[in-house]
mmCIF file of C-alpha atoms in Angstrom:
data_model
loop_
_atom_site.group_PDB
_atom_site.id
_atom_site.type_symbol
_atom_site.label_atom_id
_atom_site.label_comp_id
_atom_site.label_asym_id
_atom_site.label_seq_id
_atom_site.Cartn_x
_atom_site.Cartn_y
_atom_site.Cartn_z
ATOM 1 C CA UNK B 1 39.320 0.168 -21.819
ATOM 2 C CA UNK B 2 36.261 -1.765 -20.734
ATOM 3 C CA UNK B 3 33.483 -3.089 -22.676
ATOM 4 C CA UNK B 4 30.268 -0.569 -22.142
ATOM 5 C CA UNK B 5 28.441 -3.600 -21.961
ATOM 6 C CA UNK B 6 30.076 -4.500 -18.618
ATOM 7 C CA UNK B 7 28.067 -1.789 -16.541
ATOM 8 C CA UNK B 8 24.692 -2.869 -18.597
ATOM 9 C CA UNK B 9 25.038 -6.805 -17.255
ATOM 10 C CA UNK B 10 26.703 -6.067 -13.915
ATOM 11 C CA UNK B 11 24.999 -8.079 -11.210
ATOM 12 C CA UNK B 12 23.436 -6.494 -8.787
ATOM 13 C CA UNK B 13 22.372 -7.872 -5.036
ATOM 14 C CA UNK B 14 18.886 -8.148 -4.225
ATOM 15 C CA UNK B 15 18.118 -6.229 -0.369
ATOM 16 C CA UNK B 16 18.651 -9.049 1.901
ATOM 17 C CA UNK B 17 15.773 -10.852 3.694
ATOM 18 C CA UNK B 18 14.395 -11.643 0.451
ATOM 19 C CA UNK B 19 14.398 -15.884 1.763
ATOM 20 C CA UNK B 20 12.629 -15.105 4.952
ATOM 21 C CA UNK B 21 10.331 -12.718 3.061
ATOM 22 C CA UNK B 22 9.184 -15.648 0.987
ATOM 23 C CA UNK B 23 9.160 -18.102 4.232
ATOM 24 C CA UNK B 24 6.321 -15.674 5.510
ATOM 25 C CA UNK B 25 4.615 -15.456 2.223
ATOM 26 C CA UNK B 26 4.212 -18.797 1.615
ATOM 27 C CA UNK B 27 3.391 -20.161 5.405
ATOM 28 C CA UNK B 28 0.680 -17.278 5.144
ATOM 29 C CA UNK B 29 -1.264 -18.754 1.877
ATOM 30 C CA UNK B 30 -3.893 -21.016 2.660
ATOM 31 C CA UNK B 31 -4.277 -23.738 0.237
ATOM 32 C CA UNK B 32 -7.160 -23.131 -2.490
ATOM 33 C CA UNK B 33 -9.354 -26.189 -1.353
ATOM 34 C CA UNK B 34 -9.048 -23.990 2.669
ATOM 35 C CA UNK B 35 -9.937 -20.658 1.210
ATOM 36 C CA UNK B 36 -12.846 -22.008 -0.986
ATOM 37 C CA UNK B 37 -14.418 -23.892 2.246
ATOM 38 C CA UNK B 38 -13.835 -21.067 4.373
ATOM 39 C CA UNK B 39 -15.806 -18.661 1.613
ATOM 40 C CA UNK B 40 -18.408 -21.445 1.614
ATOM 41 C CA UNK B 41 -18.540 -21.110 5.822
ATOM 42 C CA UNK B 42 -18.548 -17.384 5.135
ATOM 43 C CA UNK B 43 -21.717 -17.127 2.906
ATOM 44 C CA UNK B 44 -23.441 -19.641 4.994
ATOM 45 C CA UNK B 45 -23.141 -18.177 8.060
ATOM 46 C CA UNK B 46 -23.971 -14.768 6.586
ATOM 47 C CA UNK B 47 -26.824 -16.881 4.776
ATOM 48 C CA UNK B 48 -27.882 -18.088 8.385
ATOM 49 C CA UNK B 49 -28.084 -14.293 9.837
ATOM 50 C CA UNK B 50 -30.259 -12.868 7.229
ATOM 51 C CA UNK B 51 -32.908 -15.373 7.807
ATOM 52 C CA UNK B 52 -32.339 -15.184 11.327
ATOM 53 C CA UNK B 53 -32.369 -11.175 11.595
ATOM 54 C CA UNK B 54 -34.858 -10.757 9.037
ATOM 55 C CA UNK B 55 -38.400 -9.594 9.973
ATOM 56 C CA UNK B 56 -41.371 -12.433 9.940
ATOM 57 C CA UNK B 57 -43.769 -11.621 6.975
ATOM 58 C CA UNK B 58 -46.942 -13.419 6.841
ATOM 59 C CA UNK B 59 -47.338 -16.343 5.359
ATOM 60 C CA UNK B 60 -48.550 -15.758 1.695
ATOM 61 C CA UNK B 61 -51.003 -19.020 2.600
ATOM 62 C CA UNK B 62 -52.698 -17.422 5.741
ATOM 63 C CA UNK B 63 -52.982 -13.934 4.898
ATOM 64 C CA UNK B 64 -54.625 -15.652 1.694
ATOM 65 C CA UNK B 65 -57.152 -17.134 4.164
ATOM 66 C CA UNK B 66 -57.553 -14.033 6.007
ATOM 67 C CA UNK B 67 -58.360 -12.515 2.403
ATOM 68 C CA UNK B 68 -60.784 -14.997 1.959
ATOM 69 C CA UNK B 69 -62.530 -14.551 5.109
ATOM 70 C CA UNK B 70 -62.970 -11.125 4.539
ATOM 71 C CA UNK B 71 -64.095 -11.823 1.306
ATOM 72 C CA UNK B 72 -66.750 -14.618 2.273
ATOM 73 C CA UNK B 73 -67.546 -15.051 5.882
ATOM 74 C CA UNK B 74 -69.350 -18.387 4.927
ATOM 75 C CA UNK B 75 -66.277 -19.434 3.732
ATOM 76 C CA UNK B 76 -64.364 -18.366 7.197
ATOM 77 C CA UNK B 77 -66.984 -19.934 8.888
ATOM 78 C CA UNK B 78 -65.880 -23.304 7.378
ATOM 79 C CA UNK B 79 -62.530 -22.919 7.573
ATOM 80 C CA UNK B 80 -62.716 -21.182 10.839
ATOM 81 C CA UNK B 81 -64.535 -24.772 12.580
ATOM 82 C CA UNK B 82 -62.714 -26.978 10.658
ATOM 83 C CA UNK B 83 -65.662 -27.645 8.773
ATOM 84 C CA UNK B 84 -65.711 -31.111 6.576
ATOM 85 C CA UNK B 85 -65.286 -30.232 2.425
ATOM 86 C CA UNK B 86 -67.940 -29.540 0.320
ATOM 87 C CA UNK B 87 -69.741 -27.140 -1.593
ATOM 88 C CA UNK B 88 -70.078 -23.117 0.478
ATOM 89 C CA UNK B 89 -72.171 -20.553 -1.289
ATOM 90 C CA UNK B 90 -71.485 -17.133 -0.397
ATOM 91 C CA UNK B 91 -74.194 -15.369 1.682
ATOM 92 C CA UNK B 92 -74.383 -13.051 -1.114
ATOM 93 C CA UNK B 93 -75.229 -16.045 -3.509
ATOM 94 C CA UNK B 94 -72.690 -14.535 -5.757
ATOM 95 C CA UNK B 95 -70.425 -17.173 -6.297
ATOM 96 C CA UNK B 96 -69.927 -20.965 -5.491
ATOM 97 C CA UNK B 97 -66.766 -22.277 -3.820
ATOM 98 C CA UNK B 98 -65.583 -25.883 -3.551
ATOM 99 C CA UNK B 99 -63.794 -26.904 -0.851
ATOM 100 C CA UNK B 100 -61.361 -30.006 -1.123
ATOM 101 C CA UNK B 101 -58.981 -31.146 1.839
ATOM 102 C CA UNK B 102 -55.281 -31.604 0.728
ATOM 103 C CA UNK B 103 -54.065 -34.272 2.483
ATOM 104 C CA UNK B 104 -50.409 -33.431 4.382
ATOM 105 C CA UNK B 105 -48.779 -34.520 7.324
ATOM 106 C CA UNK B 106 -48.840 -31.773 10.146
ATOM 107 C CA UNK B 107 -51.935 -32.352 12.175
ATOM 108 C CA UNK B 108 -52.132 -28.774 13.378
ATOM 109 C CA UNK B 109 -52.195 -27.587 9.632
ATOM 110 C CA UNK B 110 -55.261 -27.985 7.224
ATOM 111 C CA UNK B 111 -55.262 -26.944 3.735
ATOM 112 C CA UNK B 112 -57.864 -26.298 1.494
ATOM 113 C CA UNK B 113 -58.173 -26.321 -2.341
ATOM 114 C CA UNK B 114 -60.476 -23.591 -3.083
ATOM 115 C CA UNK B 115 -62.378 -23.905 -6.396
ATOM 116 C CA UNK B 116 -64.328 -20.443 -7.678
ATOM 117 C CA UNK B 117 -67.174 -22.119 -10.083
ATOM 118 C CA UNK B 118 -67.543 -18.750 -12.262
ATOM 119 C CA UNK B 119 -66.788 -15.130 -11.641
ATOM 120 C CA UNK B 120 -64.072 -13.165 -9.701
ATOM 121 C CA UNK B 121 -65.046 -13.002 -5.798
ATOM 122 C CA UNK B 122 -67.029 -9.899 -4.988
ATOM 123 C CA UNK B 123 -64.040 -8.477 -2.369
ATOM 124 C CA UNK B 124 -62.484 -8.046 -5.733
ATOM 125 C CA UNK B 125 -58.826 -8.835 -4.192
ATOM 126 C CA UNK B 126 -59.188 -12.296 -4.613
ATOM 127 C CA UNK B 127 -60.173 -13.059 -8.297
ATOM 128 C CA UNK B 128 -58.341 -16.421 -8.494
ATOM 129 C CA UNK B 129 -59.162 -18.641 -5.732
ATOM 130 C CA UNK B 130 -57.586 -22.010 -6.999
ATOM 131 C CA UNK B 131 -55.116 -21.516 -4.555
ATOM 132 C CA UNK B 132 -53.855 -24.249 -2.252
ATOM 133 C CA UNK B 133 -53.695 -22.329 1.178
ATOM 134 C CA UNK B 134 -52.881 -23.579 4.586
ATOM 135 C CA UNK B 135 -54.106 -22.192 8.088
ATOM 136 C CA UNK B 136 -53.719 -22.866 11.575
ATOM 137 C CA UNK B 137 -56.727 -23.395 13.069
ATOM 138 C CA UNK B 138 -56.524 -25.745 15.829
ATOM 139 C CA UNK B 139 -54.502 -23.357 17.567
ATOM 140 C CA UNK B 140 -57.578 -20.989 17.118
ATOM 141 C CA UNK H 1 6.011 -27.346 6.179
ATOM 142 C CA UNK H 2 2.606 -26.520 4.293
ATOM 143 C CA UNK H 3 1.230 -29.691 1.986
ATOM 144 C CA UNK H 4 2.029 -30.256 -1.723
ATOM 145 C CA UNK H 5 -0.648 -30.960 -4.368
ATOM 146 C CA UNK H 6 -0.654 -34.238 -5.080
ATOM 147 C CA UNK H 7 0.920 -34.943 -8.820
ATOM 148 C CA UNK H 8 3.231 -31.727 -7.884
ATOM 149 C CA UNK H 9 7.017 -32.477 -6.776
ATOM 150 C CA UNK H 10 7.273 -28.312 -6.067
ATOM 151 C CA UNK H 11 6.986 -28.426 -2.235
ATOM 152 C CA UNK H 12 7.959 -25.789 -0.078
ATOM 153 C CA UNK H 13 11.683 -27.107 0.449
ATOM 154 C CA UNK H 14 12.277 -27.092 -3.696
ATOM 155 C CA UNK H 15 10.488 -23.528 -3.750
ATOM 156 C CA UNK H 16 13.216 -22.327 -1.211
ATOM 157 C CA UNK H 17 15.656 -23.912 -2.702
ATOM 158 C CA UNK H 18 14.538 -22.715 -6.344
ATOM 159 C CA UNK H 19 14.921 -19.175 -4.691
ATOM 160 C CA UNK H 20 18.106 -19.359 -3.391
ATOM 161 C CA UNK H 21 19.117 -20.338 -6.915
ATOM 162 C CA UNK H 22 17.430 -17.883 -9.137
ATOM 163 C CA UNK H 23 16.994 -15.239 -6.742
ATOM 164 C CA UNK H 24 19.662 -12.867 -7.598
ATOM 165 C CA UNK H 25 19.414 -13.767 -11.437
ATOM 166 C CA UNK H 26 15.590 -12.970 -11.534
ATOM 167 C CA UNK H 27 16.422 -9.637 -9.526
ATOM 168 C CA UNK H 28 18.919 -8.318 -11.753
ATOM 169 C CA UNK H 29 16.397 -8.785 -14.524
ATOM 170 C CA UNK H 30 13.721 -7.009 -13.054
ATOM 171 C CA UNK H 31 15.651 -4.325 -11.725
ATOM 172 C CA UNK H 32 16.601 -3.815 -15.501
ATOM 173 C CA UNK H 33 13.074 -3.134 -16.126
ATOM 174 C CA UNK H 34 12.006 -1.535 -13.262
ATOM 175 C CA UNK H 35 15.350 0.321 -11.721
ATOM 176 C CA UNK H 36 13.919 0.397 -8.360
ATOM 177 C CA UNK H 37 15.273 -2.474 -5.682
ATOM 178 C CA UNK H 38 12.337 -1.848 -3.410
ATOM 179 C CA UNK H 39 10.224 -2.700 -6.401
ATOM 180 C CA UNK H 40 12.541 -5.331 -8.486
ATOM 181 C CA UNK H 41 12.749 -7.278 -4.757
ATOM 182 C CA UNK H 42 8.695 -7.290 -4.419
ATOM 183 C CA UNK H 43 7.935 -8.467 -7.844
ATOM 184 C CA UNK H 44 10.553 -11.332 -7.495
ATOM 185 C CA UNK H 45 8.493 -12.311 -4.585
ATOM 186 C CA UNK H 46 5.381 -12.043 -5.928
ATOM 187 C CA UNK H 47 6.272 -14.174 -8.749
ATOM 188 C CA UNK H 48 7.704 -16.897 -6.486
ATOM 189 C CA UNK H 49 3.957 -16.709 -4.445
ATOM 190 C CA UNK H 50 2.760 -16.903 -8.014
ATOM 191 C CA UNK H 51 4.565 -19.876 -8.665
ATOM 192 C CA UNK H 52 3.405 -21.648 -4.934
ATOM 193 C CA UNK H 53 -0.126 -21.449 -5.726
ATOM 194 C CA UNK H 54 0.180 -22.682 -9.247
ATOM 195 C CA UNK H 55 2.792 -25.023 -7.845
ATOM 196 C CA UNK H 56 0.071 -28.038 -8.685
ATOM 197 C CA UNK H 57 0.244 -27.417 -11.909
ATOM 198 C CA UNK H 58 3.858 -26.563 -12.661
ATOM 199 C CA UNK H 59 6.249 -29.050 -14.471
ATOM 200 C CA UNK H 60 9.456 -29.457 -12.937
ATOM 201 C CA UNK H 61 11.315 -29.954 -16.238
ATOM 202 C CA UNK H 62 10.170 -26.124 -16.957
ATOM 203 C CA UNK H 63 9.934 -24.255 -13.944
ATOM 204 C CA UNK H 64 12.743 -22.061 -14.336
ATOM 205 C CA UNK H 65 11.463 -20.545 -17.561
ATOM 206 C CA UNK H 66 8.429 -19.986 -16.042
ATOM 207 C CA UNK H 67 9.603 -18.094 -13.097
ATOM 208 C CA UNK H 68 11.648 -15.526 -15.371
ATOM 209 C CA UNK H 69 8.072 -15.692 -17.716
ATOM 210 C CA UNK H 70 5.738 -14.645 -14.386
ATOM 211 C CA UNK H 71 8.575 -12.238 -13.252
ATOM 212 C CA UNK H 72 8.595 -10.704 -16.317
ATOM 213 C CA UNK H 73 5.083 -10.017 -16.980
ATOM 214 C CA UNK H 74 4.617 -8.729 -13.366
ATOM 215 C CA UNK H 75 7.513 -6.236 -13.802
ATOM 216 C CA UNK H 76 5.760 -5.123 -16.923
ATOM 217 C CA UNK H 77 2.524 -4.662 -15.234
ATOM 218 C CA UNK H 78 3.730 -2.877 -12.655
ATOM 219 C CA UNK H 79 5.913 -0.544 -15.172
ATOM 220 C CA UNK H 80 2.715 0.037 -16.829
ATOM 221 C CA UNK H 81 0.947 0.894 -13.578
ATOM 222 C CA UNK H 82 3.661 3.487 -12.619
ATOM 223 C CA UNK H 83 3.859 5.245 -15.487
ATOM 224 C CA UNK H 84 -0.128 5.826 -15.727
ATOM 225 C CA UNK H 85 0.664 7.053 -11.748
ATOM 226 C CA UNK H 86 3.838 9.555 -12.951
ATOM 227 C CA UNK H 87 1.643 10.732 -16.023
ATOM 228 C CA UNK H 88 -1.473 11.077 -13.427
ATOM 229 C CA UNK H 89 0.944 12.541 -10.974
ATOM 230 C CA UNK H 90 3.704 13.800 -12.717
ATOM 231 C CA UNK H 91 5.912 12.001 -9.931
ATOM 232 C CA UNK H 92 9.377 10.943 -10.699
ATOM 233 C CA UNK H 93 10.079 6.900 -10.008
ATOM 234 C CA UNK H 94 12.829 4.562 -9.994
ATOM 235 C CA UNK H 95 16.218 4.747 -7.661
ATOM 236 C CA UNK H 96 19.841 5.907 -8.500
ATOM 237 C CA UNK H 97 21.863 3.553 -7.154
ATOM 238 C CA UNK H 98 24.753 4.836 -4.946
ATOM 239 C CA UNK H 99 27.970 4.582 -6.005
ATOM 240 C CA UNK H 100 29.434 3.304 -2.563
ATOM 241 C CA UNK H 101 33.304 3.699 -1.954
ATOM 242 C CA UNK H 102 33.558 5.856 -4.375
ATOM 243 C CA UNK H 103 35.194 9.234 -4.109
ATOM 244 C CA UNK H 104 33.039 12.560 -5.072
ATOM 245 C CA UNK H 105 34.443 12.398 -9.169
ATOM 246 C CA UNK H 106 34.375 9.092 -8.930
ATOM 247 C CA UNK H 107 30.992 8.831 -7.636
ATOM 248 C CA UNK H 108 29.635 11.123 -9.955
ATOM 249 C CA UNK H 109 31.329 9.705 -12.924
ATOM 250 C CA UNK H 110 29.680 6.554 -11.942
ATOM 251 C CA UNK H 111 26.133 7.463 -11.686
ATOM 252 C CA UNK H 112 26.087 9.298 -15.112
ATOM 253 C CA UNK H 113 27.596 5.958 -16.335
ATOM 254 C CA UNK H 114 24.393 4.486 -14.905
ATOM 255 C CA UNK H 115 22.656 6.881 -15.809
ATOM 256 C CA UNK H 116 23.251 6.626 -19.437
ATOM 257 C CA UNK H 117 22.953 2.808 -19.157
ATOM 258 C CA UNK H 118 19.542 2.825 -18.195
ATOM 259 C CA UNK H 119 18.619 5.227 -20.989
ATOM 260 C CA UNK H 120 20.355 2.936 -23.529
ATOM 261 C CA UNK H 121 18.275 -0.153 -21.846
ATOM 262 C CA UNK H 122 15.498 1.388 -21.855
ATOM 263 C CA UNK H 123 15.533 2.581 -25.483
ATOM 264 C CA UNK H 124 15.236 -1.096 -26.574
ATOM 265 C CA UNK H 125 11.978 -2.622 -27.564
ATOM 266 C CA UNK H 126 10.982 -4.807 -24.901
ATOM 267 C CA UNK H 127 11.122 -8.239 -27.315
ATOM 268 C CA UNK H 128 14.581 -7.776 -27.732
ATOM 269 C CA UNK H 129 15.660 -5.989 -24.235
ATOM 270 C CA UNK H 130 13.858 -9.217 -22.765
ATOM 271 C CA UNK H 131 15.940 -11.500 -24.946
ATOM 272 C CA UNK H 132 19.307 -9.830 -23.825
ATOM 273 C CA UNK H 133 18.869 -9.646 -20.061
ATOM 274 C CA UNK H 134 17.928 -13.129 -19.951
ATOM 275 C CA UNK H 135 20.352 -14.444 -22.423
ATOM 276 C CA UNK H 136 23.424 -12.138 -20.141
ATOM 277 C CA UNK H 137 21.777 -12.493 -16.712
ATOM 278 C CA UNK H 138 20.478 -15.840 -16.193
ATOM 279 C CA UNK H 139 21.643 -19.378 -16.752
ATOM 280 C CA UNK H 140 18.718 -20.174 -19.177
ATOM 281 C CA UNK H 141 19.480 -22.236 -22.631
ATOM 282 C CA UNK H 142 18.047 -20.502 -26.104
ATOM 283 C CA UNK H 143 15.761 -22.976 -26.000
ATOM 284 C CA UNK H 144 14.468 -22.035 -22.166
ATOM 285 C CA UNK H 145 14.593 -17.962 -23.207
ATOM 286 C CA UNK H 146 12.551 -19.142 -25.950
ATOM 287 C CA UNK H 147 9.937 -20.996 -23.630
ATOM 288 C CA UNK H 148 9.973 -18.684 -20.962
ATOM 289 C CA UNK H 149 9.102 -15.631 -23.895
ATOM 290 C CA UNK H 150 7.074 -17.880 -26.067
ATOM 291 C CA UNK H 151 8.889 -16.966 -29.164
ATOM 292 C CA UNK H 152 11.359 -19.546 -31.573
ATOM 293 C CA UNK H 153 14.543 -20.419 -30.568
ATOM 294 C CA UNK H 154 15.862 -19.187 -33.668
ATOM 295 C CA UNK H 155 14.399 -15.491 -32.726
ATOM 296 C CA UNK H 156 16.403 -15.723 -29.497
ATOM 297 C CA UNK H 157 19.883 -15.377 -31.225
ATOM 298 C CA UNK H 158 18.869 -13.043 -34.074
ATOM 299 C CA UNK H 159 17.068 -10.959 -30.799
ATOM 300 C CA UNK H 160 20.551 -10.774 -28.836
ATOM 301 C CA UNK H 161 22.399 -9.708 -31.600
ATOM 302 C CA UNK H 162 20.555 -6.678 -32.338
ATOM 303 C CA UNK H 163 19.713 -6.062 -28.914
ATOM 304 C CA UNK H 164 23.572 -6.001 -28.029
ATOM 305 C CA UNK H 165 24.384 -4.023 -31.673
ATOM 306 C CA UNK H 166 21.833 -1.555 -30.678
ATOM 307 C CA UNK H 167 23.432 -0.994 -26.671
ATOM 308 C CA UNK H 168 26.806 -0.802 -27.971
ATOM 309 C CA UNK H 169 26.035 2.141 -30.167
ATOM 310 C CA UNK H 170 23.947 3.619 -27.841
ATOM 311 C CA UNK H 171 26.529 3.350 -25.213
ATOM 312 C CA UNK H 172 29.547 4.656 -27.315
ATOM 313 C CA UNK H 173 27.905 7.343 -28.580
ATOM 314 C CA UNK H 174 27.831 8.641 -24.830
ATOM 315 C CA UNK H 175 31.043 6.965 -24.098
ATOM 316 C CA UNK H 176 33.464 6.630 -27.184
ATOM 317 C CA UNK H 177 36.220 6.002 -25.171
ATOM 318 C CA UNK H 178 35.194 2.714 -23.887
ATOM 319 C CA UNK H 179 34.698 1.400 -27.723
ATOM 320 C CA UNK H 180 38.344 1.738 -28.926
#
C-alpha cells in the first residue's frame, strides 16, 4: 500500500528547452539605464518632428505690431522707418504713446516698449499696449 | 554575456546556473497551482526574467527564497487571471496529464488518481498549500519557506502539519485503501 501522499509530491519534468528559453529571454532584455536612454532618444526625436512638421504661426510680437499699425498709423509710421523713440500722438489725438528702444543684440530686430498714457486704444483690440514687441523692419 | 550591475554578483552565468538548479523544483510547484505545463513552464521563466532585471538588487545569501516568492505570486496572478477568463468565458483550463505506458485500466485508474489529487490540493487554503509544496518539493530550510512567504518560522511547521493532516483525509476518503 502506498502513501496517498506519494502521487501529491511526485516530481514532475518541466517541457524541455526551458534553459535555452531563458538564454533568449535574458540576451533579449536591454539593461534599464539602455531602455531609459533609448525612451529619452524616442521623445526627443518625436519632440524634434512636431516642431519641425508643425505649421508657422505668427509671431505673437509682430502680429502685435501689425495690430498696432492698424490701430495707429502714426505709430506704424514710426516703427515702419525705424523712427528714433519718443513721444507719437495718434492722428486722432486720442491717446499718447511712448516709445522706448529695448536694447538686444540682433541688428535686424528692433523692439519697442510701448507706453499708453491713459485710455484703451481706439481700435479697441489693443487695450494694453505695455507690451514689449519686436519687428523686422530692416528687411522691409 | 550581457553586463552585471555593479554591487550585484547575479550575472548571467549564476542565473543559468541558478536555473539548472531550481528549475524542476520551482516547476513542480507551480504546476501544483496552476496544473497546466504550458503555463507552470512560462511562469518559471518569467520569474527567472523577473529575477535578471532585479538582479542589482538581489542578495545572494537569499535568492533562492526569492525565486520560489516571485514564482509564486506570478502563478497566483495568473490563476486569478484565468479564472476571471473561465467565469467570463465559461472555458475549461488546466491539462490532464497522460498517463504514458500505461495500459487502458491502468491509464484510467491513474488519471482519476490525479484527478482526485488535484481536487484535494486544491481544497487547501493557499497559506498552508504554499507551505507544503515548498516544504515537500524544494530544498528550502523552515527558515527560507518562511522568508520566501513572509510568515514565522514557527508558522511553517504548524502550516505543514495541517496542510498534510488535511490531504491525507482528503485523499483516503477517495482512496481508503491506500491508508491501511
Amino acid at each position: 500500500m502506498s502513501d496517498p501522499l506519494h502521487d501529491v509530491f511526485e516530481i514532475l519534468q518541466p517541457p524541455p528547452g526551458g534553459l535555452a528559453e531563458l538564454q533568449r529571454r535574458v540576451q533579449g532584455e536591454r539593461t534599464p539605464r539602455r531602455a531609459w536612454l533609448g525612451g529619452l532618444a524616442l521623445v526627443a526625436a518625436a519632440a524634434a518632428v512636431l516642431v519641425v512638421a508643425s505649421p508657422r504661426t505668427p509671431e505673437p510680437a509682430l502680429e502685435l505690431a501689425d495690430q498696432l499699425a492698424c490701430a495707429d498709423p502714426a505709430l506704424a509710421g514710426v516703427l515702419c522707418a525705424g523712427g528714433e523713440p519718443g513721444a507719437v500722438v495718434s492722428p486722432s489725438g486720442a491717446d499718447r504713446l511712448a516709445l522706448a528702444l529695448v536694447p538686444n543684440a540682433n541688428d535686424r530686430v528692433l523692439i519697442y516698449r510701448v507706453a499708453g498714457a491713459g485710455a484703451p486704444m481706439r481700435a479697441g483690440q489693443i487695450t494694453r499696449a505695455q507690451v514689449g514687441l519686436g519687428k523686422e523692419l530692416r528687411g522691409r | 554575456m550581457l553586463p552585471t550591475p555593479p554591487g550585484s554578483s547575479l550575472d548571467q552565468a549564476g542565473l543559468e546556473a541558478l536555473y539548472t538548479r531550481l528549475e524542476v523544483p520551482v516547476y513542480n510547484v507551480v504546476y501544483r497551482w496552476l496544473w497546466d505545463a504550458q503555463d507552470a513552464r512560462e511562469v518559471v521563466q518569467e520569474a527567472f526574467v523577473s529575477l535578471w532585471r532585479m538582479r542589482a538588487r538581489v542578495r545572494m545569501e537569499s535568492v533562492e527564497p526569492l525565486v520560489y516568492k516571485i514564482a509564486l505570486n506570478q502563478a497566483a496572478k495568473r490563476l486569478r487571471w484565468r479564472r476571471t477568463w473561465r467565469w467570463l468565458s465559461l472555458e475549461q483550463g488546466g491539462d490532464e496529464r497522460p498517463a504514458q505506458g500505461l495500459g487502458a485500466d491502468d491509464g484510467l485508474a491513474a488519471q482519476q488518481r490525479q484527478r482526485a489529487v488535484r481536487v484535494a490540493v486544491e481544497a487547501l487554503p493557499e497559506a498552508l498549500r504554499a507551505v507544503v509544496m515548498l516544504c515537500e518539493l524544494s530544498d528550502l530550510s523552515y527558515a527560507q519557506v518562511a522568508e520566501a512567504l513572509e510568515i514565522p518560522e514557527g508558522t511553517v511547521a504548524s502550516r505543514r502539519n495541517a496542510a498534510i493532516k488535511s490531504l491525507r483525509r482528503s485523499l483516503g476518503r477517495r482512496y481508503p485503501e491506500d491508508l491501511s
